[in-house]
């Protein structure tokens, strides 16, 4: 059996992100089969037992995940010319009022807060920002199985054969798309449920069947719904919630 880098194995097992794993190792917070490991680059067998000490566990408990109803006109991550990243909306005055009753904003919650997935500048709806590498891996890791639901307003005719293509049979960037769930929500709005996230995927899928997208809103990620969260406001992911 081949040995694997400890930080990689920790990430694969969902203990933390690889970057967090390296930091925990440097701090001496990682134990393998009861032995403290503090040397970066250490390799172990996949069958060996990894455990984090109480300091690492406490730090993970303090990490926050934020749910934002992103308005149109904000980019998910890196700012673009003339546009701001969505993280600028994470400030006390934009916290959902009902959320403030249980958890208050602290500036430390902005440290290393990053989007777990993207939502295009001309799209709106649920965007997840997190300090927790475990959640980021769950949502955007290469083995993620979390589905995402969108309401998409369109213009154009969509005969049954083309609706079937939206569900399965289209290709983007030379690759076949995974099966989707696409159905009519009302006479001019489609519901898309996807478990992959290629760049501008829904808009490009619609172009392939001669539909013009005039509005796109993400309303669910896994088990977490946008619900009644107002446009431009945010709330914390509760301890009892999960994707």
Short mmCIF file of C-alpha atoms in Angstrom, two decimals:
data_model
loop_
_atom_site.label_atom_id
_atom_site.label_comp_id
_atom_site.label_asym_id
_atom_site.label_seq_id
_atom_site.Cartn_x
_atom_site.Cartn_y
_atom_site.Cartn_z
CA UNK A 1 0.00 0.00 0.00
CA UNK A 2 1.36 3.40 -1.00
CA UNK A 3 1.73 6.22 1.50
CA UNK A 4 -0.14 9.49 0.88
CA UNK A 5 0.67 13.02 1.98
CA UNK A 6 -1.04 13.61 5.33
CA UNK A 7 -2.60 16.96 4.38
CA UNK A 8 -4.08 15.43 1.21
CA UNK A 9 -5.55 12.54 3.16
CA UNK A 10 -7.02 14.91 5.78
CA UNK A 11 -8.75 16.84 2.99
CA UNK A 12 -10.04 13.68 1.32
CA UNK A 13 -11.47 12.49 4.64
CA UNK A 14 -13.27 15.81 5.10
CA UNK A 15 -11.36 16.80 8.23
CA UNK A 16 -10.39 20.21 6.80
CA UNK A 17 -8.97 21.82 3.67
CA UNK A 18 -5.38 21.08 2.62
CA UNK A 19 -4.31 24.60 3.57
CA UNK A 20 -5.87 24.19 7.01
CA UNK A 21 -4.26 20.76 7.33
CA UNK A 22 -0.78 22.21 6.73
CA UNK A 23 -1.41 24.86 9.39
CA UNK A 24 -2.71 22.32 11.91
CA UNK A 25 0.34 20.12 11.28
CA UNK A 26 2.73 23.04 11.82
CA UNK A 27 0.97 23.83 15.10
CA UNK A 28 1.25 20.23 16.28
CA UNK A 29 -2.52 19.77 16.34
CA UNK A 30 -2.58 16.56 14.28
CA UNK A 31 -2.10 13.03 15.60
CA UNK A 32 -1.68 9.85 13.56
CA UNK A 33 -2.26 6.62 15.46
CA UNK A 34 -1.77 8.65 18.64
CA UNK A 35 1.56 10.17 17.54
CA UNK A 36 1.85 13.94 17.17
CA UNK A 37 2.85 15.04 13.66
CA UNK A 38 4.43 18.46 13.14
CA UNK A 39 6.46 18.04 9.94
CA UNK A 40 4.95 19.30 6.69
CA UNK A 41 5.05 16.78 3.87
CA UNK A 42 4.64 13.78 6.15
CA UNK A 43 3.18 10.77 4.36
CA UNK A 44 1.10 8.04 5.98
CA UNK A 45 -0.88 4.97 4.99
CA UNK A 46 -4.60 5.54 4.21
CA UNK A 47 -5.52 2.99 6.88
CA UNK A 48 -3.89 4.95 9.69
CA UNK A 49 -6.13 6.89 12.08
CA UNK A 50 -5.96 10.71 11.98
CA UNK A 51 -7.22 12.79 14.87
CA UNK A 52 -7.27 16.54 15.52
CA UNK A 53 -6.66 17.82 19.02
CA UNK A 54 -9.14 19.96 20.95
CA UNK A 55 -7.56 23.24 19.82
CA UNK A 56 -8.16 22.39 16.16
CA UNK A 57 -11.67 21.18 16.89
CA UNK A 58 -12.48 24.39 18.77
CA UNK A 59 -11.15 26.51 15.92
CA UNK A 60 -13.29 24.62 13.42
CA UNK A 61 -16.36 25.17 15.59
CA UNK A 62 -15.74 28.93 15.51
CA UNK A 63 -15.62 29.09 11.70
CA UNK A 64 -18.67 30.69 10.09
CA UNK A 65 -20.61 30.06 6.90
CA UNK A 66 -22.76 32.84 5.47
CA UNK A 67 -25.74 32.65 3.14
CA UNK A 68 -26.17 35.74 0.94
CA UNK A 69 -28.97 36.69 -1.43
CA UNK A 70 -26.64 38.15 -4.05
CA UNK A 71 -28.12 40.95 -6.15
CA UNK A 72 -27.39 41.42 -9.83
CA UNK A 73 -24.28 43.54 -10.42
CA UNK A 74 -21.93 41.93 -7.88
CA UNK A 75 -19.29 39.35 -8.77
CA UNK A 76 -18.90 36.23 -6.67
CA UNK A 77 -15.18 36.49 -5.97
CA UNK A 78 -12.49 38.69 -7.52
CA UNK A 79 -13.59 42.27 -8.29
CA UNK A 80 -13.89 43.28 -11.92
CA UNK A 81 -13.58 46.74 -13.44
CA UNK A 82 -16.54 48.75 -12.20
CA UNK A 83 -17.99 45.88 -10.12
CA UNK A 84 -17.55 44.87 -6.49
CA UNK A 85 -17.24 41.37 -5.00
CA UNK A 86 -20.30 40.13 -3.14
CA UNK A 87 -18.35 39.93 0.14
CA UNK A 88 -18.62 43.73 0.51
CA UNK A 89 -22.29 43.17 1.37
CA UNK A 90 -21.35 41.21 4.50
CA UNK A 91 -21.70 44.00 7.03
CA UNK A 92 -23.90 44.51 10.10
CA UNK A 93 -26.54 46.66 8.43
CA UNK A 94 -27.22 43.96 5.82
CA UNK A 95 -27.65 41.09 8.28
CA UNK A 96 -31.14 39.60 8.12
CA UNK A 97 -33.02 41.01 11.10
CA UNK A 98 -34.34 37.62 12.26
CA UNK A 99 -30.79 36.23 12.17
CA UNK A 100 -29.54 38.98 14.50
CA UNK A 101 -31.66 37.56 17.29
CA UNK A 102 -29.41 34.48 17.56
CA UNK A 103 -25.97 35.52 16.23
CA UNK A 104 -24.26 38.88 15.89
CA UNK A 105 -21.76 39.91 13.24
CA UNK A 106 -18.10 40.17 14.28
CA UNK A 107 -15.30 41.56 12.06
CA UNK A 108 -13.31 38.33 12.57
CA UNK A 109 -16.01 36.57 10.53
CA UNK A 110 -14.67 38.28 7.40
CA UNK A 111 -11.20 36.76 7.81
CA UNK A 112 -10.54 34.21 5.04
CA UNK A 113 -14.23 34.30 4.10
CA UNK A 114 -14.50 33.06 0.51
CA UNK A 115 -17.31 32.07 -1.87
CA UNK A 116 -17.92 28.33 -2.19
CA UNK A 117 -18.97 28.41 -5.82
CA UNK A 118 -19.84 31.21 -8.18
CA UNK A 119 -22.92 33.08 -9.30
CA UNK A 120 -22.56 35.20 -12.42
CA UNK A 121 -22.62 38.98 -12.25
CA UNK A 122 -25.96 39.10 -14.09
CA UNK A 123 -27.52 36.41 -11.88
CA UNK A 124 -28.98 36.65 -8.39
CA UNK A 125 -29.87 34.44 -5.48
CA UNK A 126 -28.21 32.13 -2.98
CA UNK A 127 -24.44 32.45 -2.64
CA UNK A 128 -22.47 30.64 0.07
CA UNK A 129 -19.39 32.24 1.63
CA UNK A 130 -17.44 30.26 4.20
CA UNK A 131 -14.33 30.17 6.38
CA UNK A 132 -14.66 26.39 6.65
CA UNK A 133 -12.65 24.35 4.17
CA UNK A 134 -14.79 21.29 4.89
CA UNK A 135 -17.89 23.06 3.61
CA UNK A 136 -16.07 24.48 0.60
CA UNK A 137 -14.91 20.98 -0.33
CA UNK A 138 -18.43 19.64 0.14
CA UNK A 139 -19.89 22.24 -2.24
CA UNK A 140 -17.20 22.67 -4.88
CA UNK A 141 -14.82 19.75 -4.45
CA UNK A 142 -14.28 17.56 -7.49
CA UNK A 143 -16.37 14.80 -5.90
CA UNK A 144 -19.23 17.08 -4.81
CA UNK A 145 -22.72 15.66 -5.29
CA UNK A 146 -24.63 18.66 -3.95
CA UNK A 147 -27.33 19.77 -6.39
CA UNK A 148 -28.36 23.37 -7.02
CA UNK A 149 -31.75 24.70 -8.06
CA UNK A 150 -32.43 27.74 -10.25
CA UNK A 151 -35.46 29.60 -11.56
CA UNK A 152 -34.72 30.83 -15.08
CA UNK A 153 -36.87 33.28 -17.00
CA UNK A 154 -36.60 32.74 -20.76
CA UNK A 155 -37.80 34.03 -24.12
CA UNK A 156 -38.36 31.79 -27.13
CA UNK A 157 -40.07 28.56 -28.14
CA UNK A 158 -39.15 25.29 -26.47
CA UNK A 159 -40.67 22.22 -28.12
CA UNK A 160 -40.63 18.92 -26.17
CA UNK A 161 -37.59 17.60 -28.06
CA UNK A 162 -35.48 20.59 -27.01
CA UNK A 163 -36.72 20.39 -23.42
CA UNK A 164 -35.53 16.78 -23.46
CA UNK A 165 -32.11 17.98 -24.66
CA UNK A 166 -31.87 20.38 -21.73
CA UNK A 167 -32.42 17.43 -19.43
CA UNK A 168 -29.78 15.29 -21.10
CA UNK A 169 -27.88 15.32 -24.37
CA UNK A 170 -26.12 18.70 -24.60
CA UNK A 171 -22.37 19.26 -24.73
CA UNK A 172 -20.28 22.22 -23.57
CA UNK A 173 -16.56 22.74 -24.11
CA UNK A 174 -16.41 19.42 -25.96
CA UNK A 175 -17.78 17.44 -23.00
CA UNK A 176 -21.16 15.85 -22.43
CA UNK A 177 -23.11 17.46 -19.60
CA UNK A 178 -24.37 15.39 -16.70
CA UNK A 179 -28.13 14.70 -16.67
CA UNK A 180 -30.13 17.66 -15.32
CA UNK A 181 -33.71 18.14 -14.18
CA UNK A 182 -35.36 20.87 -16.25
CA UNK A 183 -39.10 21.57 -16.25
CA UNK A 184 -41.52 24.43 -16.75
CA UNK A 185 -42.24 26.43 -13.59
CA UNK A 186 -44.75 28.63 -15.42
CA UNK A 187 -45.29 29.84 -18.98
CA UNK A 188 -42.05 31.82 -19.21
CA UNK A 189 -39.90 30.36 -16.43
CA UNK A 190 -37.95 27.11 -16.23
CA UNK A 191 -36.72 25.26 -13.15
CA UNK A 192 -33.19 23.84 -13.45
CA UNK A 193 -31.64 21.39 -10.99
CA UNK A 194 -27.95 20.72 -11.66
CA UNK A 195 -25.16 18.93 -9.83
CA UNK A 196 -22.33 20.45 -11.84
CA UNK A 197 -21.33 24.06 -12.34
CA UNK A 198 -19.57 24.94 -15.57
CA UNK A 199 -19.07 28.64 -16.24
CA UNK A 200 -22.37 30.25 -17.28
CA UNK A 201 -23.72 26.75 -17.81
CA UNK A 202 -27.45 27.47 -17.77
CA UNK A 203 -27.21 30.45 -20.11
CA UNK A 204 -25.08 28.48 -22.54
CA UNK A 205 -27.44 25.47 -22.36
CA UNK A 206 -30.34 27.74 -23.22
CA UNK A 207 -28.46 29.27 -26.14
CA UNK A 208 -27.99 25.79 -27.58
CA UNK A 209 -31.79 25.34 -27.78
CA UNK A 210 -32.38 28.92 -29.03
CA UNK A 211 -33.68 30.34 -25.76
CA UNK A 212 -32.75 33.78 -24.44
CA UNK A 213 -32.31 34.00 -20.67
CA UNK A 214 -33.75 37.21 -19.23
CA UNK A 215 -33.43 36.33 -15.54
CA UNK A 216 -31.67 33.72 -13.42
CA UNK A 217 -32.03 33.14 -9.69
CA UNK A 218 -30.51 30.38 -7.55
CA UNK A 219 -33.01 29.32 -4.91
CA UNK A 220 -31.45 26.24 -3.32
CA UNK A 221 -28.10 24.56 -2.68
CA UNK A 222 -28.49 21.04 -1.36
CA UNK A 223 -30.87 21.18 1.60
CA UNK A 224 -30.45 24.95 2.08
CA UNK A 225 -33.12 27.16 0.50
CA UNK A 226 -32.96 30.88 -0.18
CA UNK A 227 -36.37 31.17 1.48
CA UNK A 228 -37.43 34.66 2.57
CA UNK A 229 -33.93 36.12 2.73
CA UNK A 230 -34.26 39.61 1.18
CA UNK A 231 -32.22 40.76 -1.80
CA UNK A 232 -28.79 42.01 -0.69
CA UNK A 233 -29.10 40.61 2.83
CA UNK A 234 -27.34 37.69 4.51
CA UNK A 235 -27.57 35.29 7.44
CA UNK A 236 -25.41 32.71 9.16
CA UNK A 237 -25.72 28.98 8.49
CA UNK A 238 -27.18 27.68 11.76
CA UNK A 239 -25.45 24.95 13.74
CA UNK A 240 -28.34 22.58 13.02
CA UNK A 241 -28.30 23.19 9.25
CA UNK A 242 -26.31 21.29 6.66
CA UNK A 243 -26.10 21.04 2.89
#
